[in-house]
Short mmCIF file of the C-alpha atoms (twelve columns), coordinates in Angstrom:
data_MODEL
# 
_entry.id   MODEL 
# 
loop_
_atom_site.group_PDB 
_atom_site.id 
_atom_site.type_symbol 
_atom_site.label_atom_id 
_atom_site.label_alt_id 
_atom_site.label_comp_id 
_atom_site.label_asym_id 
_atom_site.label_seq_id 
_atom_site.Cartn_x 
_atom_site.Cartn_y 
_atom_site.Cartn_z 
_atom_site.pdbx_PDB_model_num 
ATOM 1   C CA . UNK A 1   2.013  113.246 -52.122 1 
ATOM 2   C CA . UNK A 2   4.242  110.528 -53.422 1 
ATOM 3   C CA . UNK A 3   7.428  109.314 -51.801 1 
ATOM 4   C CA . UNK A 4   9.354  110.760 -54.723 1 
ATOM 5   C CA . UNK A 5   7.807  114.222 -54.329 1 
ATOM 6   C CA . UNK A 6   8.483  114.219 -50.609 1 
ATOM 7   C CA . UNK A 7   12.086 113.192 -51.173 1 
ATOM 8   C CA . UNK A 8   12.604 115.842 -53.859 1 
ATOM 9   C CA . UNK A 9   11.145 118.545 -51.631 1 
ATOM 10  C CA . UNK A 10  13.270 117.394 -48.681 1 
ATOM 11  C CA . UNK A 11  16.476 117.523 -50.704 1 
ATOM 12  C CA . UNK A 12  15.512 120.838 -52.293 1 
ATOM 13  C CA . UNK A 13  15.040 122.444 -48.890 1 
ATOM 14  C CA . UNK A 14  18.030 120.747 -47.201 1 
ATOM 15  C CA . UNK A 15  20.636 121.047 -49.976 1 
ATOM 16  C CA . UNK A 16  21.415 124.753 -49.527 1 
ATOM 17  C CA . UNK A 17  21.940 124.315 -45.787 1 
ATOM 18  C CA . UNK A 18  24.126 121.252 -46.376 1 
ATOM 19  C CA . UNK A 19  26.244 123.097 -48.919 1 
ATOM 20  C CA . UNK A 20  26.715 126.103 -46.633 1 
ATOM 21  C CA . UNK A 21  27.528 123.752 -43.757 1 
ATOM 22  C CA . UNK A 22  30.110 121.900 -45.846 1 
ATOM 23  C CA . UNK A 23  31.751 125.164 -46.971 1 
ATOM 24  C CA . UNK A 24  31.751 126.389 -43.375 1 
ATOM 25  C CA . UNK A 25  33.400 123.180 -42.223 1 
ATOM 26  C CA . UNK A 26  36.053 123.531 -44.890 1 
ATOM 27  C CA . UNK A 27  36.692 127.136 -43.864 1 
ATOM 28  C CA . UNK A 28  37.000 126.127 -40.180 1 
ATOM 29  C CA . UNK A 29  39.405 123.358 -41.228 1 
ATOM 30  C CA . UNK A 30  41.444 125.823 -43.257 1 
ATOM 31  C CA . UNK A 31  41.735 128.093 -40.219 1 
ATOM 32  C CA . UNK A 32  42.855 125.157 -38.074 1 
ATOM 33  C CA . UNK A 33  45.324 124.109 -40.780 1 
ATOM 34  C CA . UNK A 34  46.775 127.607 -40.801 1 
ATOM 35  C CA . UNK A 35  47.363 127.527 -37.035 1 
ATOM 36  C CA . UNK A 36  50.454 125.319 -37.150 1 
ATOM 37  C CA . UNK A 37  52.631 127.951 -35.481 1 
ATOM 38  C CA . UNK A 38  50.073 128.675 -32.783 1 
ATOM 39  C CA . UNK A 39  49.521 124.966 -32.083 1 
ATOM 40  C CA . UNK A 40  53.261 124.445 -31.729 1 
ATOM 41  C CA . UNK A 41  53.619 127.507 -29.476 1 
ATOM 42  C CA . UNK A 42  50.774 126.486 -27.162 1 
ATOM 43  C CA . UNK A 43  51.092 122.805 -26.260 1 
ATOM 44  C CA . UNK A 44  47.695 121.327 -25.480 1 
ATOM 45  C CA . UNK A 45  45.739 123.794 -27.622 1 
ATOM 46  C CA . UNK A 46  44.813 121.091 -30.117 1 
ATOM 47  C CA . UNK A 47  43.236 119.089 -27.282 1 
ATOM 48  C CA . UNK A 48  41.023 122.103 -26.448 1 
ATOM 49  C CA . UNK A 49  39.751 122.597 -30.051 1 
ATOM 50  C CA . UNK A 50  37.102 119.819 -30.203 1 
ATOM 51  C CA . UNK A 51  35.706 120.688 -26.780 1 
ATOM 52  C CA . UNK A 52  35.695 124.376 -27.619 1 
ATOM 53  C CA . UNK A 53  33.726 123.785 -30.855 1 
ATOM 54  C CA . UNK A 54  31.332 121.321 -29.186 1 
ATOM 55  C CA . UNK A 55  30.577 123.895 -26.510 1 
ATOM 56  C CA . UNK A 56  29.599 126.452 -29.152 1 
ATOM 57  C CA . UNK A 57  27.109 123.983 -30.629 1 
ATOM 58  C CA . UNK A 58  25.628 122.977 -27.296 1 
ATOM 59  C CA . UNK A 59  25.315 126.413 -25.695 1 
ATOM 60  C CA . UNK A 60  24.200 128.383 -28.746 1 
ATOM 61  C CA . UNK A 61  22.057 125.560 -30.095 1 
ATOM 62  C CA . UNK A 62  20.167 125.750 -26.843 1 
ATOM 63  C CA . UNK A 63  19.806 129.506 -27.242 1 
ATOM 64  C CA . UNK A 64  18.491 129.030 -30.769 1 
ATOM 65  C CA . UNK A 65  15.984 126.443 -29.562 1 
ATOM 66  C CA . UNK A 66  14.742 128.743 -26.805 1 
ATOM 67  C CA . UNK A 67  14.405 131.560 -29.278 1 
ATOM 68  C CA . UNK A 68  12.553 129.344 -31.724 1 
ATOM 69  C CA . UNK A 69  10.152 128.142 -29.019 1 
ATOM 70  C CA . UNK A 70  9.558  131.701 -27.832 1 
ATOM 71  C CA . UNK A 71  8.698  132.772 -31.385 1 
ATOM 72  C CA . UNK A 72  6.260  129.864 -31.813 1 
ATOM 73  C CA . UNK A 73  4.608  130.696 -28.492 1 
ATOM 74  C CA . UNK A 74  4.426  134.414 -29.277 1 
ATOM 75  C CA . UNK A 75  6.618  135.317 -26.287 1 
ATOM 76  C CA . UNK A 76  9.026  137.377 -28.398 1 
ATOM 77  C CA . UNK A 77  8.614  139.355 -31.565 1 
ATOM 78  C CA . UNK A 78  10.815 138.546 -34.572 1 
ATOM 79  C CA . UNK A 79  12.673 141.853 -34.527 1 
ATOM 80  C CA . UNK A 80  15.970 143.141 -33.222 1 
ATOM 81  C CA . UNK A 81  14.652 145.286 -30.407 1 
ATOM 82  C CA . UNK A 82  15.347 145.078 -26.693 1 
ATOM 83  C CA . UNK A 83  13.316 142.422 -24.956 1 
ATOM 84  C CA . UNK A 84  13.992 141.541 -21.317 1 
ATOM 85  C CA . UNK A 85  13.339 137.817 -21.800 1 
ATOM 86  C CA . UNK A 86  15.633 137.680 -24.837 1 
ATOM 87  C CA . UNK A 87  18.359 139.689 -23.068 1 
ATOM 88  C CA . UNK A 88  18.375 137.222 -20.156 1 
ATOM 89  C CA . UNK A 89  18.607 134.225 -22.508 1 
ATOM 90  C CA . UNK A 90  21.496 135.819 -24.404 1 
ATOM 91  C CA . UNK A 91  23.316 136.719 -21.174 1 
ATOM 92  C CA . UNK A 92  22.869 133.170 -19.880 1 
ATOM 93  C CA . UNK A 93  24.215 131.712 -23.112 1 
ATOM 94  C CA . UNK A 94  27.269 133.974 -23.072 1 
ATOM 95  C CA . UNK A 95  27.990 133.177 -19.416 1 
ATOM 96  C CA . UNK A 96  27.502 129.442 -19.998 1 
ATOM 97  C CA . UNK A 97  29.845 129.584 -22.992 1 
ATOM 98  C CA . UNK A 98  32.522 131.352 -20.960 1 
ATOM 99  C CA . UNK A 99  32.187 128.991 -17.969 1 
ATOM 100 C CA . UNK A 100 32.170 125.808 -20.095 1 
ATOM 101 C CA . UNK A 101 35.219 126.975 -22.064 1 
ATOM 102 C CA . UNK A 102 37.108 127.661 -18.846 1 
ATOM 103 C CA . UNK A 103 36.185 124.194 -17.585 1 
ATOM 104 C CA . UNK A 104 37.353 122.634 -20.855 1 
ATOM 105 C CA . UNK A 105 40.721 124.415 -20.646 1 
ATOM 106 C CA . UNK A 106 41.116 123.366 -16.993 1 
ATOM 107 C CA . UNK A 107 40.272 119.723 -17.791 1 
ATOM 108 C CA . UNK A 108 42.664 119.740 -20.771 1 
ATOM 109 C CA . UNK A 109 45.531 120.971 -18.608 1 
ATOM 110 C CA . UNK A 110 44.761 118.429 -15.889 1 
ATOM 111 C CA . UNK A 111 44.412 115.527 -18.297 1 
ATOM 112 C CA . UNK A 112 47.574 116.355 -20.216 1 
ATOM 113 C CA . UNK A 113 49.566 116.738 -16.981 1 
ATOM 114 C CA . UNK A 114 48.141 113.433 -15.716 1 
ATOM 115 C CA . UNK A 115 49.259 111.755 -18.944 1 
ATOM 116 C CA . UNK A 116 52.700 113.368 -18.717 1 
ATOM 117 C CA . UNK A 117 52.194 115.252 -21.957 1 
ATOM 118 C CA . UNK A 118 53.521 118.761 -22.604 1 
ATOM 119 C CA . UNK A 119 50.970 121.448 -21.923 1 
ATOM 120 C CA . UNK A 120 51.006 125.237 -21.750 1 
ATOM 121 C CA . UNK A 121 50.409 126.909 -18.395 1 
ATOM 122 C CA . UNK A 122 46.791 126.902 -17.232 1 
ATOM 123 C CA . UNK A 123 46.700 130.711 -17.385 1 
ATOM 124 C CA . UNK A 124 47.571 130.676 -21.089 1 
ATOM 125 C CA . UNK A 125 44.926 128.096 -22.044 1 
ATOM 126 C CA . UNK A 126 42.363 129.778 -19.777 1 
ATOM 127 C CA . UNK A 127 42.986 133.164 -21.455 1 
ATOM 128 C CA . UNK A 128 42.681 131.615 -24.889 1 
ATOM 129 C CA . UNK A 129 39.484 129.791 -23.915 1 
ATOM 130 C CA . UNK A 130 37.847 132.839 -22.315 1 
ATOM 131 C CA . UNK A 131 38.819 135.328 -25.017 1 
ATOM 132 C CA . UNK A 132 37.824 132.919 -27.760 1 
ATOM 133 C CA . UNK A 133 34.513 132.127 -26.057 1 
ATOM 134 C CA . UNK A 134 33.696 135.833 -25.730 1 
ATOM 135 C CA . UNK A 135 34.494 136.627 -29.368 1 
ATOM 136 C CA . UNK A 136 32.736 133.553 -30.793 1 
ATOM 137 C CA . UNK A 137 29.769 134.018 -28.439 1 
ATOM 138 C CA . UNK A 138 29.100 137.577 -29.574 1 
ATOM 139 C CA . UNK A 139 29.337 136.542 -33.253 1 
ATOM 140 C CA . UNK A 140 27.081 133.534 -32.700 1 
ATOM 141 C CA . UNK A 141 24.420 135.505 -30.809 1 
ATOM 142 C CA . UNK A 142 24.242 137.964 -33.683 1 
ATOM 143 C CA . UNK A 143 24.122 135.191 -36.263 1 
ATOM 144 C CA . UNK A 144 21.377 133.265 -34.448 1 
ATOM 145 C CA . UNK A 145 19.217 136.338 -33.923 1 
ATOM 146 C CA . UNK A 146 19.486 137.413 -37.551 1 
ATOM 147 C CA . UNK A 147 19.009 133.952 -39.080 1 
ATOM 148 C CA . UNK A 148 16.097 132.968 -36.850 1 
ATOM 149 C CA . UNK A 149 14.253 136.315 -36.971 1 
ATOM 150 C CA . UNK A 150 14.714 136.873 -40.695 1 
ATOM 151 C CA . UNK A 151 13.832 133.249 -41.469 1 
ATOM 152 C CA . UNK A 152 10.758 133.401 -39.263 1 
ATOM 153 C CA . UNK A 153 9.541  136.631 -40.880 1 
ATOM 154 C CA . UNK A 154 9.973  134.999 -44.294 1 
ATOM 155 C CA . UNK A 155 7.850  132.038 -43.313 1 
ATOM 156 C CA . UNK A 156 10.590 129.506 -42.506 1 
ATOM 157 C CA . UNK A 157 10.378 127.324 -39.437 1 
ATOM 158 C CA . UNK A 158 13.129 128.562 -37.076 1 
ATOM 159 C CA . UNK A 159 13.560 125.019 -35.745 1 
ATOM 160 C CA . UNK A 160 14.874 124.049 -39.191 1 
ATOM 161 C CA . UNK A 161 17.292 126.975 -39.279 1 
ATOM 162 C CA . UNK A 162 18.885 126.762 -35.828 1 
ATOM 163 C CA . UNK A 163 20.825 123.517 -36.314 1 
ATOM 164 C CA . UNK A 164 22.618 124.334 -39.555 1 
ATOM 165 C CA . UNK A 165 23.181 127.978 -38.529 1 
ATOM 166 C CA . UNK A 166 24.711 127.096 -35.165 1 
ATOM 167 C CA . UNK A 167 26.786 124.247 -36.536 1 
ATOM 168 C CA . UNK A 168 28.262 126.215 -39.389 1 
ATOM 169 C CA . UNK A 169 28.675 129.568 -37.640 1 
ATOM 170 C CA . UNK A 170 29.934 127.820 -34.483 1 
ATOM 171 C CA . UNK A 171 32.723 126.088 -36.387 1 
ATOM 172 C CA . UNK A 172 33.752 129.112 -38.416 1 
ATOM 173 C CA . UNK A 173 33.473 131.753 -35.711 1 
ATOM 174 C CA . UNK A 174 34.802 129.319 -33.084 1 
ATOM 175 C CA . UNK A 175 38.008 128.580 -35.026 1 
ATOM 176 C CA . UNK A 176 38.492 132.212 -36.018 1 
ATOM 177 C CA . UNK A 177 38.021 133.324 -32.403 1 
ATOM 178 C CA . UNK A 178 40.347 130.605 -31.138 1 
ATOM 179 C CA . UNK A 179 43.005 131.748 -33.646 1 
ATOM 180 C CA . UNK A 180 42.676 135.391 -32.631 1 
ATOM 181 C CA . UNK A 181 42.582 134.528 -28.919 1 
ATOM 182 C CA . UNK A 182 45.748 132.454 -29.291 1 
ATOM 183 C CA . UNK A 183 47.482 135.303 -31.092 1 
ATOM 184 C CA . UNK A 184 46.383 137.595 -28.231 1 
ATOM 185 C CA . UNK A 185 47.648 135.234 -25.556 1 
ATOM 186 C CA . UNK A 186 50.994 134.817 -27.304 1 
ATOM 187 C CA . UNK A 187 51.351 138.599 -27.623 1 
ATOM 188 C CA . UNK A 188 50.583 139.076 -23.939 1 
ATOM 189 C CA . UNK A 189 52.974 136.405 -22.689 1 
# 
């Protein structure tokens, strides 16, 4: 193989994932851009957004990596059927996502109060973080399972699929869930 052929093959395999990732990032940005009213109504929400999205990538990227390793080791079958090991990994990811989101909301409130900046009540940001984490988590678990299992059955390396799938889906579903959770919190209060 020549350097040129390796480079062409690398770009050919990476380009679709990069394009989907770029479109997903633009969609997530459009959702955030459309949240002007919600951001004004919930002071401090904008501070939570980067942490909220980073948590999606960390928690569900880890789930995707575990799933990929389990497939390579033959510990799980690439099909959507109940598996005790898989169920425990999914439950742990969902719980970690909820807990980390609650911590992020708590830290945001504390930091903004320490800095003397306006911030919504802790209960409001906590509700938004928990509801958003639950909605995004469910969507991400489904996305990861489908992308990794279908890709694996079609001969793709799931390690190559997890990163772009989690990044893109995490941003899109994360922002959509945060938007819906904010609307829910505003309706409740």
